[in-house]
GROMACS .gro file of N, CA and C in nm:
model
  459
    1UNK      N    1   0.078  -0.101   0.033
    1UNK     CA    2  -0.028   0.004   0.008
    1UNK      C    3   0.100   0.116   0.030
    2UNK      N    4   0.016   0.210  -0.067
    2UNK     CA    5   0.106   0.361  -0.039
    2UNK      C    6   0.062   0.447   0.047
    3UNK      N    7   0.163   0.567   0.091
    3UNK     CA    8   0.105   0.592   0.223
    3UNK      C    9   0.054   0.739   0.162
    4UNK      N   10  -0.033   0.764   0.225
    4UNK     CA   11  -0.142   0.883   0.193
    4UNK      C   12  -0.255   0.923   0.170
    5UNK      N   13  -0.370   0.904   0.095
    5UNK     CA   14  -0.506   0.853   0.113
    5UNK      C   15  -0.550   0.712   0.134
    6UNK      N   16  -0.607   0.723   0.274
    6UNK     CA   17  -0.669   0.578   0.312
    6UNK      C   18  -0.786   0.488   0.202
    7UNK      N   19  -0.746   0.428   0.138
    7UNK     CA   20  -0.843   0.320   0.127
    7UNK      C   21  -0.884   0.204   0.172
    8UNK      N   22  -0.967   0.116   0.167
    8UNK     CA   23  -0.992   0.049   0.165
    8UNK      C   24  -0.923  -0.127   0.107
    9UNK      N   25  -0.907  -0.221   0.164
    9UNK     CA   26  -0.840  -0.345   0.091
    9UNK      C   27  -0.914  -0.367  -0.047
   10UNK      N   28  -1.074  -0.325  -0.022
   10UNK     CA   29  -1.129  -0.416  -0.163
   10UNK      C   30  -1.132  -0.268  -0.263
   11UNK      N   31  -1.122  -0.128  -0.234
   11UNK     CA   32  -1.063  -0.054  -0.357
   11UNK      C   33  -0.925  -0.050  -0.376
   12UNK      N   34  -0.834  -0.123  -0.292
   12UNK     CA   35  -0.671  -0.127  -0.326
   12UNK      C   36  -0.694  -0.263  -0.437
   13UNK      N   37  -0.778  -0.351  -0.428
   13UNK     CA   38  -0.792  -0.496  -0.533
   13UNK      C   39  -0.892  -0.458  -0.633
   14UNK      N   40  -0.966  -0.342  -0.660
   14UNK     CA   41  -1.101  -0.361  -0.767
   14UNK      C   42  -0.968  -0.320  -0.903
   15UNK      N   43  -1.059  -0.368  -0.984
   15UNK     CA   44  -1.027  -0.424  -1.107
   15UNK      C   45  -0.936  -0.267  -1.164
   16UNK      N   46  -0.897  -0.198  -1.224
   16UNK     CA   47  -0.736  -0.107  -1.241
   16UNK      C   48  -0.692  -0.059  -1.184
   17UNK      N   49  -0.633  -0.175  -1.025
   17UNK     CA   50  -0.485  -0.156  -1.029
   17UNK      C   51  -0.429  -0.245  -1.076
   18UNK      N   52  -0.329  -0.211  -1.084
   18UNK     CA   53  -0.221  -0.287  -1.121
   18UNK      C   54  -0.092  -0.283  -1.056
   19UNK      N   55  -0.040  -0.424  -1.056
   19UNK     CA   56   0.060  -0.478  -0.914
   19UNK      C   57   0.199  -0.441  -0.973
   20UNK      N   58   0.261  -0.318  -0.940
   20UNK     CA   59   0.357  -0.272  -1.052
   20UNK      C   60   0.494  -0.394  -1.066
   21UNK      N   61   0.492  -0.518  -0.937
   21UNK     CA   62   0.560  -0.630  -0.977
   21UNK      C   63   0.529  -0.743  -1.047
   22UNK      N   64   0.375  -0.797  -1.067
   22UNK     CA   65   0.350  -0.817  -1.152
   22UNK      C   66   0.365  -0.792  -1.311
   23UNK      N   67   0.375  -0.664  -1.352
   23UNK     CA   68   0.426  -0.602  -1.512
   23UNK      C   69   0.585  -0.609  -1.522
   24UNK      N   70   0.684  -0.647  -1.413
   24UNK     CA   71   0.843  -0.689  -1.465
   24UNK      C   72   0.852  -0.835  -1.503
   25UNK      N   73   0.933  -0.781  -1.582
   25UNK     CA   74   0.999  -1.005  -1.682
   25UNK      C   75   1.028  -1.019  -1.554
   26UNK      N   76   0.950  -1.148  -1.529
   26UNK     CA   77   1.103  -1.232  -1.472
   26UNK      C   78   1.228  -1.282  -1.508
   27UNK      N   79   1.319  -1.313  -1.446
   27UNK     CA   80   1.441  -1.313  -1.491
   27UNK      C   81   1.450  -1.468  -1.479
   28UNK      N   82   1.494  -1.501  -1.643
   28UNK     CA   83   1.514  -1.594  -1.750
   28UNK      C   84   1.589  -1.708  -1.692
   29UNK      N   85   1.574  -1.820  -1.623
   29UNK     CA   86   1.608  -1.948  -1.540
   29UNK      C   87   1.676  -2.079  -1.641
   30UNK      N   88   1.651  -2.024  -1.761
   30UNK     CA   89   1.728  -2.150  -1.842
   30UNK      C   90   1.826  -2.137  -1.872
   31UNK      N   91   1.881  -2.249  -1.922
   31UNK     CA   92   2.046  -2.290  -1.930
   31UNK      C   93   2.044  -2.293  -2.104
   32UNK      N   94   2.171  -2.271  -2.094
   32UNK     CA   95   2.223  -2.283  -2.326
   32UNK      C   96   2.259  -2.428  -2.242
   33UNK      N   97   2.332  -2.523  -2.199
   33UNK     CA   98   2.358  -2.619  -2.177
   33UNK      C   99   2.540  -2.593  -2.238
   34UNK      N  100   2.560  -2.503  -2.278
   34UNK     CA  101   2.710  -2.457  -2.302
   34UNK      C  102   2.802  -2.485  -2.174
   35UNK      N  103   2.907  -2.536  -2.163
   35UNK     CA  104   3.008  -2.516  -2.041
   35UNK      C  105   3.036  -2.395  -2.032
   36UNK      N  106   3.118  -2.388  -1.905
   36UNK     CA  107   3.132  -2.240  -1.886
   36UNK      C  108   3.260  -2.207  -1.958
   37UNK      N  109   3.331  -2.278  -2.005
   37UNK     CA  110   3.433  -2.197  -2.125
   37UNK      C  111   3.405  -2.148  -2.219
   38UNK      N  112   3.307  -2.195  -2.245
   38UNK     CA  113   3.243  -2.197  -2.425
   38UNK      C  114   3.204  -2.077  -2.421
   39UNK      N  115   3.231  -1.956  -2.369
   39UNK     CA  116   3.126  -1.797  -2.336
   39UNK      C  117   3.219  -1.729  -2.439
   40UNK      N  118   3.331  -1.758  -2.462
   40UNK     CA  119   3.418  -1.669  -2.516
   40UNK      C  120   3.390  -1.715  -2.699
   41UNK      N  121   3.374  -1.877  -2.757
   41UNK     CA  122   3.376  -1.899  -2.827
   41UNK      C  123   3.185  -1.871  -2.887
   42UNK      N  124   3.092  -1.864  -2.793
   42UNK     CA  125   2.999  -1.783  -2.821
   42UNK      C  126   2.981  -1.670  -2.875
   43UNK      N  127   3.102  -1.555  -2.797
   43UNK     CA  128   3.121  -1.432  -2.809
   43UNK      C  129   3.130  -1.395  -3.001
   44UNK      N  130   3.236  -1.468  -3.000
   44UNK     CA  131   3.294  -1.483  -3.139
   44UNK      C  132   3.215  -1.510  -3.221
   45UNK      N  133   3.138  -1.634  -3.190
   45UNK     CA  134   2.994  -1.711  -3.313
   45UNK      C  135   2.967  -1.571  -3.353
   46UNK      N  136   2.856  -1.514  -3.241
   46UNK     CA  137   2.783  -1.373  -3.239
   46UNK      C  138   2.822  -1.269  -3.335
   47UNK      N  139   2.977  -1.261  -3.320
   47UNK     CA  140   3.005  -1.156  -3.386
   47UNK      C  141   3.023  -1.169  -3.524
   48UNK      N  142   3.107  -1.324  -3.600
   48UNK     CA  143   3.070  -1.418  -3.715
   48UNK      C  144   2.895  -1.364  -3.747
   49UNK      N  145   2.878  -1.389  -3.671
   49UNK     CA  146   2.684  -1.444  -3.728
   49UNK      C  147   2.660  -1.271  -3.733
   50UNK      N  148   2.700  -1.167  -3.704
   50UNK     CA  149   2.650  -1.006  -3.693
   50UNK      C  150   2.727  -0.977  -3.817
   51UNK      N  151   2.842  -1.043  -3.844
   51UNK     CA  152   2.881  -0.954  -3.955
   51UNK      C  153   2.836  -1.075  -4.072
   52UNK      N  154   2.800  -1.188  -4.085
   52UNK     CA  155   2.748  -1.263  -4.212
   52UNK      C  156   2.587  -1.188  -4.219
   53UNK      N  157   2.555  -1.179  -4.120
   53UNK     CA  158   2.376  -1.123  -4.144
   53UNK      C  159   2.401  -0.965  -4.232
   54UNK      N  160   2.486  -0.872  -4.209
   54UNK     CA  161   2.483  -0.739  -4.203
   54UNK      C  162   2.576  -0.738  -4.324
   55UNK      N  163   2.602  -0.891  -4.414
   55UNK     CA  164   2.686  -0.922  -4.555
   55UNK      C  165   2.571  -0.962  -4.624
   56UNK      N  166   2.478  -1.009  -4.602
   56UNK     CA  167   2.358  -0.995  -4.667
   56UNK      C  168   2.312  -0.901  -4.710
   57UNK      N  169   2.231  -0.920  -4.863
   57UNK     CA  170   2.168  -0.856  -4.953
   57UNK      C  171   2.060  -0.833  -4.931
   58UNK      N  172   1.940  -0.775  -4.972
   58UNK     CA  173   1.808  -0.774  -4.941
   58UNK      C  174   1.791  -0.860  -5.062
   59UNK      N  175   1.648  -0.949  -5.062
   59UNK     CA  176   1.579  -1.059  -5.153
   59UNK      C  177   1.572  -0.909  -5.333
   60UNK      N  178   1.624  -1.011  -5.425
   60UNK     CA  179   1.655  -0.940  -5.525
   60UNK      C  180   1.547  -1.053  -5.602
   61UNK      N  181   1.506  -0.986  -5.652
   61UNK     CA  182   1.456  -1.044  -5.818
   61UNK      C  183   1.525  -1.179  -5.897
   62UNK      N  184   1.479  -1.289  -5.837
   62UNK     CA  185   1.550  -1.410  -5.920
   62UNK      C  186   1.588  -1.364  -6.057
   63UNK      N  187   1.490  -1.356  -6.178
   63UNK     CA  188   1.519  -1.339  -6.288
   63UNK      C  189   1.603  -1.180  -6.297
   64UNK      N  190   1.634  -1.124  -6.235
   64UNK     CA  191   1.701  -1.028  -6.256
   64UNK      C  192   1.918  -1.044  -6.267
   65UNK      N  193   1.953  -0.981  -6.343
   65UNK     CA  194   2.139  -1.012  -6.367
   65UNK      C  195   2.170  -0.946  -6.266
   66UNK      N  196   2.263  -0.980  -6.146
   66UNK     CA  197   2.337  -0.907  -6.042
   66UNK      C  198   2.454  -0.895  -6.107
   67UNK      N  199   2.491  -0.723  -6.096
   67UNK     CA  200   2.663  -0.671  -6.118
   67UNK      C  201   2.663  -0.627  -5.981
   68UNK      N  202   2.793  -0.658  -5.935
   68UNK     CA  203   2.869  -0.631  -5.812
   68UNK      C  204   3.002  -0.566  -5.886
   69UNK      N  205   2.982  -0.417  -5.783
   69UNK     CA  206   3.092  -0.300  -5.848
   69UNK      C  207   3.167  -0.346  -5.693
   70UNK      N  208   3.262  -0.308  -5.728
   70UNK     CA  209   3.370  -0.307  -5.569
   70UNK      C  210   3.496  -0.158  -5.609
   71UNK      N  211   3.471  -0.053  -5.584
   71UNK     CA  212   3.525   0.042  -5.604
   71UNK      C  213   3.633   0.080  -5.540
   72UNK      N  214   3.727   0.148  -5.603
   72UNK     CA  215   3.890   0.148  -5.530
   72UNK      C  216   3.886   0.314  -5.538
   73UNK      N  217   4.037   0.326  -5.483
   73UNK     CA  218   4.087   0.511  -5.506
   73UNK      C  219   4.054   0.529  -5.398
   74UNK      N  220   3.992   0.494  -5.287
   74UNK     CA  221   3.927   0.523  -5.159
   74UNK      C  222   3.808   0.557  -5.129
   75UNK      N  223   3.727   0.478  -5.223
   75UNK     CA  224   3.572   0.591  -5.232
   75UNK      C  225   3.528   0.503  -5.094
   76UNK      N  226   3.482   0.564  -5.017
   76UNK     CA  227   3.426   0.460  -4.938
   76UNK      C  228   3.275   0.434  -4.950
   77UNK      N  229   3.231   0.327  -4.918
   77UNK     CA  230   3.064   0.268  -5.004
   77UNK      C  231   2.970   0.331  -4.874
   78UNK      N  232   3.028   0.334  -4.779
   78UNK     CA  233   2.920   0.385  -4.635
   78UNK      C  234   2.914   0.542  -4.693
   79UNK      N  235   2.957   0.581  -4.676
   79UNK     CA  236   2.971   0.706  -4.722
   79UNK      C  237   2.917   0.770  -4.884
   80UNK      N  238   2.899   0.703  -4.918
   80UNK     CA  239   2.883   0.790  -5.057
   80UNK      C  240   2.736   0.726  -5.070
   81UNK      N  241   2.674   0.866  -5.154
   81UNK     CA  242   2.554   0.884  -5.197
   81UNK      C  243   2.516   0.777  -5.281
   82UNK      N  244   2.422   0.674  -5.284
   82UNK     CA  245   2.379   0.571  -5.418
   82UNK      C  246   2.335   0.702  -5.534
   83UNK      N  247   2.320   0.771  -5.517
   83UNK     CA  248   2.295   0.881  -5.665
   83UNK      C  249   2.355   0.953  -5.670
   84UNK      N  250   2.488   0.998  -5.593
   84UNK     CA  251   2.617   1.013  -5.670
   84UNK      C  252   2.705   0.926  -5.707
   85UNK      N  253   2.660   0.816  -5.709
   85UNK     CA  254   2.768   0.769  -5.749
   85UNK      C  255   2.692   0.667  -5.838
   86UNK      N  256   2.580   0.663  -5.887
   86UNK     CA  257   2.473   0.563  -6.021
   86UNK      C  258   2.496   0.670  -6.129
   87UNK      N  259   2.487   0.822  -6.120
   87UNK     CA  260   2.488   0.907  -6.229
   87UNK      C  261   2.611   0.905  -6.295
   88UNK      N  262   2.705   0.904  -6.230
   88UNK     CA  263   2.870   0.911  -6.293
   88UNK      C  264   2.865   0.750  -6.351
   89UNK      N  265   2.824   0.629  -6.296
   89UNK     CA  266   2.850   0.497  -6.337
   89UNK      C  267   2.747   0.479  -6.472
   90UNK      N  268   2.665   0.567  -6.464
   90UNK     CA  269   2.591   0.539  -6.566
   90UNK      C  270   2.683   0.619  -6.680
   91UNK      N  271   2.713   0.736  -6.690
   91UNK     CA  272   2.819   0.775  -6.793
   91UNK      C  273   2.916   0.664  -6.812
   92UNK      N  274   2.993   0.644  -6.719
   92UNK     CA  275   3.061   0.587  -6.765
   92UNK      C  276   3.045   0.439  -6.883
   93UNK      N  277   2.878   0.387  -6.847
   93UNK     CA  278   2.882   0.304  -6.885
   93UNK      C  279   2.751   0.294  -7.047
   94UNK      N  280   2.804   0.418  -7.062
   94UNK     CA  281   2.717   0.495  -7.164
   94UNK      C  282   2.608   0.406  -7.200
   95UNK      N  283   2.500   0.414  -7.107
   95UNK     CA  284   2.422   0.420  -7.081
   95UNK      C  285   2.314   0.571  -7.038
   96UNK      N  286   2.129   0.533  -7.134
   96UNK     CA  287   2.124   0.658  -7.070
   96UNK      C  288   2.026   0.659  -6.924
   97UNK      N  289   1.998   0.769  -6.844
   97UNK     CA  290   1.966   0.701  -6.739
   97UNK      C  291   1.815   0.661  -6.718
   98UNK      N  292   1.750   0.646  -6.837
   98UNK     CA  293   1.638   0.526  -6.884
   98UNK      C  294   1.622   0.434  -6.863
   99UNK      N  295   1.802   0.383  -6.888
   99UNK     CA  296   1.807   0.248  -6.852
   99UNK      C  297   1.820   0.212  -6.744
  100UNK      N  298   1.854   0.272  -6.626
  100UNK     CA  299   1.833   0.210  -6.485
  100UNK      C  300   1.715   0.249  -6.417
  101UNK      N  301   1.612   0.265  -6.498
  101UNK     CA  302   1.457   0.257  -6.440
  101UNK      C  303   1.420   0.134  -6.339
  102UNK      N  304   1.440   0.050  -6.415
  102UNK     CA  305   1.401  -0.066  -6.337
  102UNK      C  306   1.484  -0.134  -6.258
  103UNK      N  307   1.583  -0.020  -6.243
  103UNK     CA  308   1.728  -0.111  -6.184
  103UNK      C  309   1.685  -0.117  -6.027
  104UNK      N  310   1.766  -0.166  -5.887
  104UNK     CA  311   1.727  -0.199  -5.818
  104UNK      C  312   1.884  -0.196  -5.723
  105UNK      N  313   1.885  -0.089  -5.679
  105UNK     CA  314   2.033  -0.018  -5.629
  105UNK      C  315   2.071  -0.043  -5.513
  106UNK      N  316   2.180  -0.136  -5.446
  106UNK     CA  317   2.200  -0.154  -5.315
  106UNK      C  318   2.359  -0.109  -5.266
  107UNK      N  319   2.365  -0.126  -5.118
  107UNK     CA  320   2.482  -0.067  -5.120
  107UNK      C  321   2.542  -0.223  -4.999
  108UNK      N  322   2.649  -0.217  -4.992
  108UNK     CA  323   2.694  -0.339  -4.864
  108UNK      C  324   2.825  -0.288  -4.822
  109UNK      N  325   2.792  -0.188  -4.731
  109UNK     CA  326   2.896  -0.126  -4.624
  109UNK      C  327   3.005  -0.198  -4.591
  110UNK      N  328   2.952  -0.353  -4.533
  110UNK     CA  329   3.037  -0.465  -4.479
  110UNK      C  330   3.168  -0.476  -4.560
  111UNK      N  331   3.073  -0.548  -4.684
  111UNK     CA  332   3.196  -0.567  -4.810
  111UNK      C  333   3.240  -0.492  -4.889
  112UNK      N  334   3.212  -0.347  -4.899
  112UNK     CA  335   3.222  -0.219  -4.967
  112UNK      C  336   3.222  -0.259  -5.114
  113UNK      N  337   3.089  -0.304  -5.161
  113UNK     CA  338   3.045  -0.281  -5.247
  113UNK      C  339   2.897  -0.225  -5.291
  114UNK      N  340   2.875  -0.254  -5.418
  114UNK     CA  341   2.751  -0.161  -5.526
  114UNK      C  342   2.718  -0.294  -5.577
  115UNK      N  343   2.513  -0.350  -5.541
  115UNK     CA  344   2.522  -0.406  -5.608
  115UNK      C  345   2.387  -0.403  -5.673
  116UNK      N  346   2.377  -0.388  -5.817
  116UNK     CA  347   2.264  -0.366  -5.916
  116UNK      C  348   2.243  -0.478  -5.952
  117UNK      N  349   2.094  -0.456  -5.943
  117UNK     CA  350   2.030  -0.596  -6.020
  117UNK      C  351   1.935  -0.551  -6.145
  118UNK      N  352   1.982  -0.569  -6.251
  118UNK     CA  353   1.869  -0.540  -6.377
  118UNK      C  354   1.800  -0.679  -6.413
  119UNK      N  355   1.739  -0.639  -6.470
  119UNK     CA  356   1.629  -0.738  -6.584
  119UNK      C  357   1.693  -0.732  -6.700
  120UNK      N  358   1.769  -0.665  -6.746
  120UNK     CA  359   1.844  -0.605  -6.880
  120UNK      C  360   1.969  -0.679  -6.919
  121UNK      N  361   2.000  -0.812  -6.970
  121UNK     CA  362   2.179  -0.812  -6.992
  121UNK      C  363   2.215  -0.779  -7.042
  122UNK      N  364   2.175  -0.662  -7.120
  122UNK     CA  365   2.284  -0.554  -7.216
  122UNK      C  366   2.301  -0.447  -7.101
  123UNK      N  367   2.237  -0.415  -7.048
  123UNK     CA  368   2.273  -0.331  -6.909
  123UNK      C  369   2.405  -0.378  -6.765
  124UNK      N  370   2.279  -0.520  -6.782
  124UNK     CA  371   2.428  -0.577  -6.691
  124UNK      C  372   2.548  -0.574  -6.738
  125UNK      N  373   2.549  -0.640  -6.872
  125UNK     CA  374   2.659  -0.599  -6.935
  125UNK      C  375   2.782  -0.440  -6.942
  126UNK      N  376   2.669  -0.363  -6.960
  126UNK     CA  377   2.747  -0.230  -6.968
  126UNK      C  378   2.832  -0.185  -6.839
  127UNK      N  379   2.748  -0.206  -6.738
  127UNK     CA  380   2.786  -0.159  -6.609
  127UNK      C  381   2.876  -0.305  -6.584
  128UNK      N  382   2.913  -0.404  -6.665
  128UNK     CA  383   3.056  -0.471  -6.600
  128UNK      C  384   3.135  -0.451  -6.646
  129UNK      N  385   3.133  -0.391  -6.792
  129UNK     CA  386   3.285  -0.350  -6.870
  129UNK      C  387   3.316  -0.201  -6.784
  130UNK      N  388   3.274  -0.122  -6.684
  130UNK     CA  389   3.331  -0.023  -6.593
  130UNK      C  390   3.445  -0.012  -6.537
  131UNK      N  391   3.561   0.024  -6.581
  131UNK     CA  392   3.650   0.006  -6.495
  131UNK      C  393   3.673   0.103  -6.406
  132UNK      N  394   3.607   0.264  -6.438
  132UNK     CA  395   3.631   0.311  -6.375
  132UNK      C  396   3.559   0.468  -6.363
  133UNK      N  397   3.543   0.514  -6.260
  133UNK     CA  398   3.442   0.659  -6.248
  133UNK      C  399   3.486   0.790  -6.227
  134UNK      N  400   3.388   0.863  -6.292
  134UNK     CA  401   3.497   1.045  -6.226
  134UNK      C  402   3.408   1.063  -6.184
  135UNK      N  403   3.420   1.057  -5.957
  135UNK     CA  404   3.327   1.101  -5.929
  135UNK      C  405   3.387   1.217  -5.827
  136UNK      N  406   3.301   1.298  -5.772
  136UNK     CA  407   3.367   1.437  -5.728
  136UNK      C  408   3.516   1.496  -5.763
  137UNK      N  409   3.490   1.502  -5.886
  137UNK     CA  410   3.642   1.532  -6.004
  137UNK      C  411   3.727   1.500  -5.984
  138UNK      N  412   3.705   1.323  -5.921
  138UNK     CA  413   3.826   1.216  -5.852
  138UNK      C  414   3.815   1.137  -5.991
  139UNK      N  415   3.916   1.029  -6.051
  139UNK     CA  416   3.898   0.930  -6.103
  139UNK      C  417   3.882   0.805  -6.014
  140UNK      N  418   3.803   0.778  -5.984
  140UNK     CA  419   3.846   0.597  -5.895
  140UNK      C  420   3.824   0.494  -5.971
  141UNK      N  421   3.898   0.387  -5.975
  141UNK     CA  422   3.875   0.281  -6.014
  141UNK      C  423   3.791   0.201  -5.990
  142UNK      N  424   3.693   0.130  -6.042
  142UNK     CA  425   3.605   0.019  -6.011
  142UNK      C  426   3.650  -0.144  -6.087
  143UNK      N  427   3.640  -0.206  -5.988
  143UNK     CA  428   3.612  -0.325  -6.058
  143UNK      C  429   3.463  -0.448  -6.067
  144UNK      N  430   3.434  -0.421  -6.198
  144UNK     CA  431   3.280  -0.458  -6.198
  144UNK      C  432   3.248  -0.621  -6.259
  145UNK      N  433   3.191  -0.691  -6.246
  145UNK     CA  434   3.118  -0.865  -6.296
  145UNK      C  435   2.976  -0.841  -6.267
  146UNK      N  436   2.938  -0.941  -6.341
  146UNK     CA  437   2.837  -0.999  -6.334
  146UNK      C  438   2.792  -1.137  -6.243
  147UNK      N  439   2.760  -1.174  -6.163
  147UNK     CA  440   2.723  -1.228  -6.064
  147UNK      C  441   2.682  -1.331  -6.113
  148UNK      N  442   2.699  -1.428  -6.068
  148UNK     CA  443   2.631  -1.585  -6.094
  148UNK      C  444   2.477  -1.580  -6.064
  149UNK      N  445   2.400  -1.718  -6.080
  149UNK     CA  446   2.223  -1.668  -6.105
  149UNK      C  447   2.162  -1.645  -5.955
  150UNK      N  448   2.094  -1.570  -5.983
  150UNK     CA  449   1.992  -1.589  -5.843
  150UNK      C  450   2.011  -1.713  -5.760
  151UNK      N  451   1.981  -1.841  -5.818
  151UNK     CA  452   2.017  -1.987  -5.740
  151UNK      C  453   2.145  -1.997  -5.651
  152UNK      N  454   2.241  -1.925  -5.658
  152UNK     CA  455   2.326  -1.921  -5.557
  152UNK      C  456   2.295  -1.868  -5.494
  153UNK      N  457   2.350  -1.803  -5.354
  153UNK     CA  458   2.363  -1.775  -5.243
  153UNK      C  459   2.533  -1.719  -5.197
   0.00000   0.00000   0.00000
């Protein structure tokens, strides 16, 4: 009971009052079944799992062609704006902006790559031929290739 206005026991247990103790989560008493020395391996496994999960791409259409582009010359994928990268890429691939309308453009900062998923094989081949782009008045070499079909992971 709380000190203050006096209320009866019936009023205190009436609907609408909630015990704060009931709302708290009960501590977990389950065990993982691992020996005490496995703690460090579990942390490494967790870190590996996080990196692997961050490396995965979003689900892309199976009938699309995937082009992997790895920029060089100090270009940081995490800090690069997708649109600012795509415009010089289209210019270097000699493609009109309308050619990229159906393309899906993804970045993967963990692996330092850009991934373009396109339904058109000619567009994918044009992206794969690019060996460098000019971004922010600076030449950046890129390595690009068409990845295996969507049936592989």
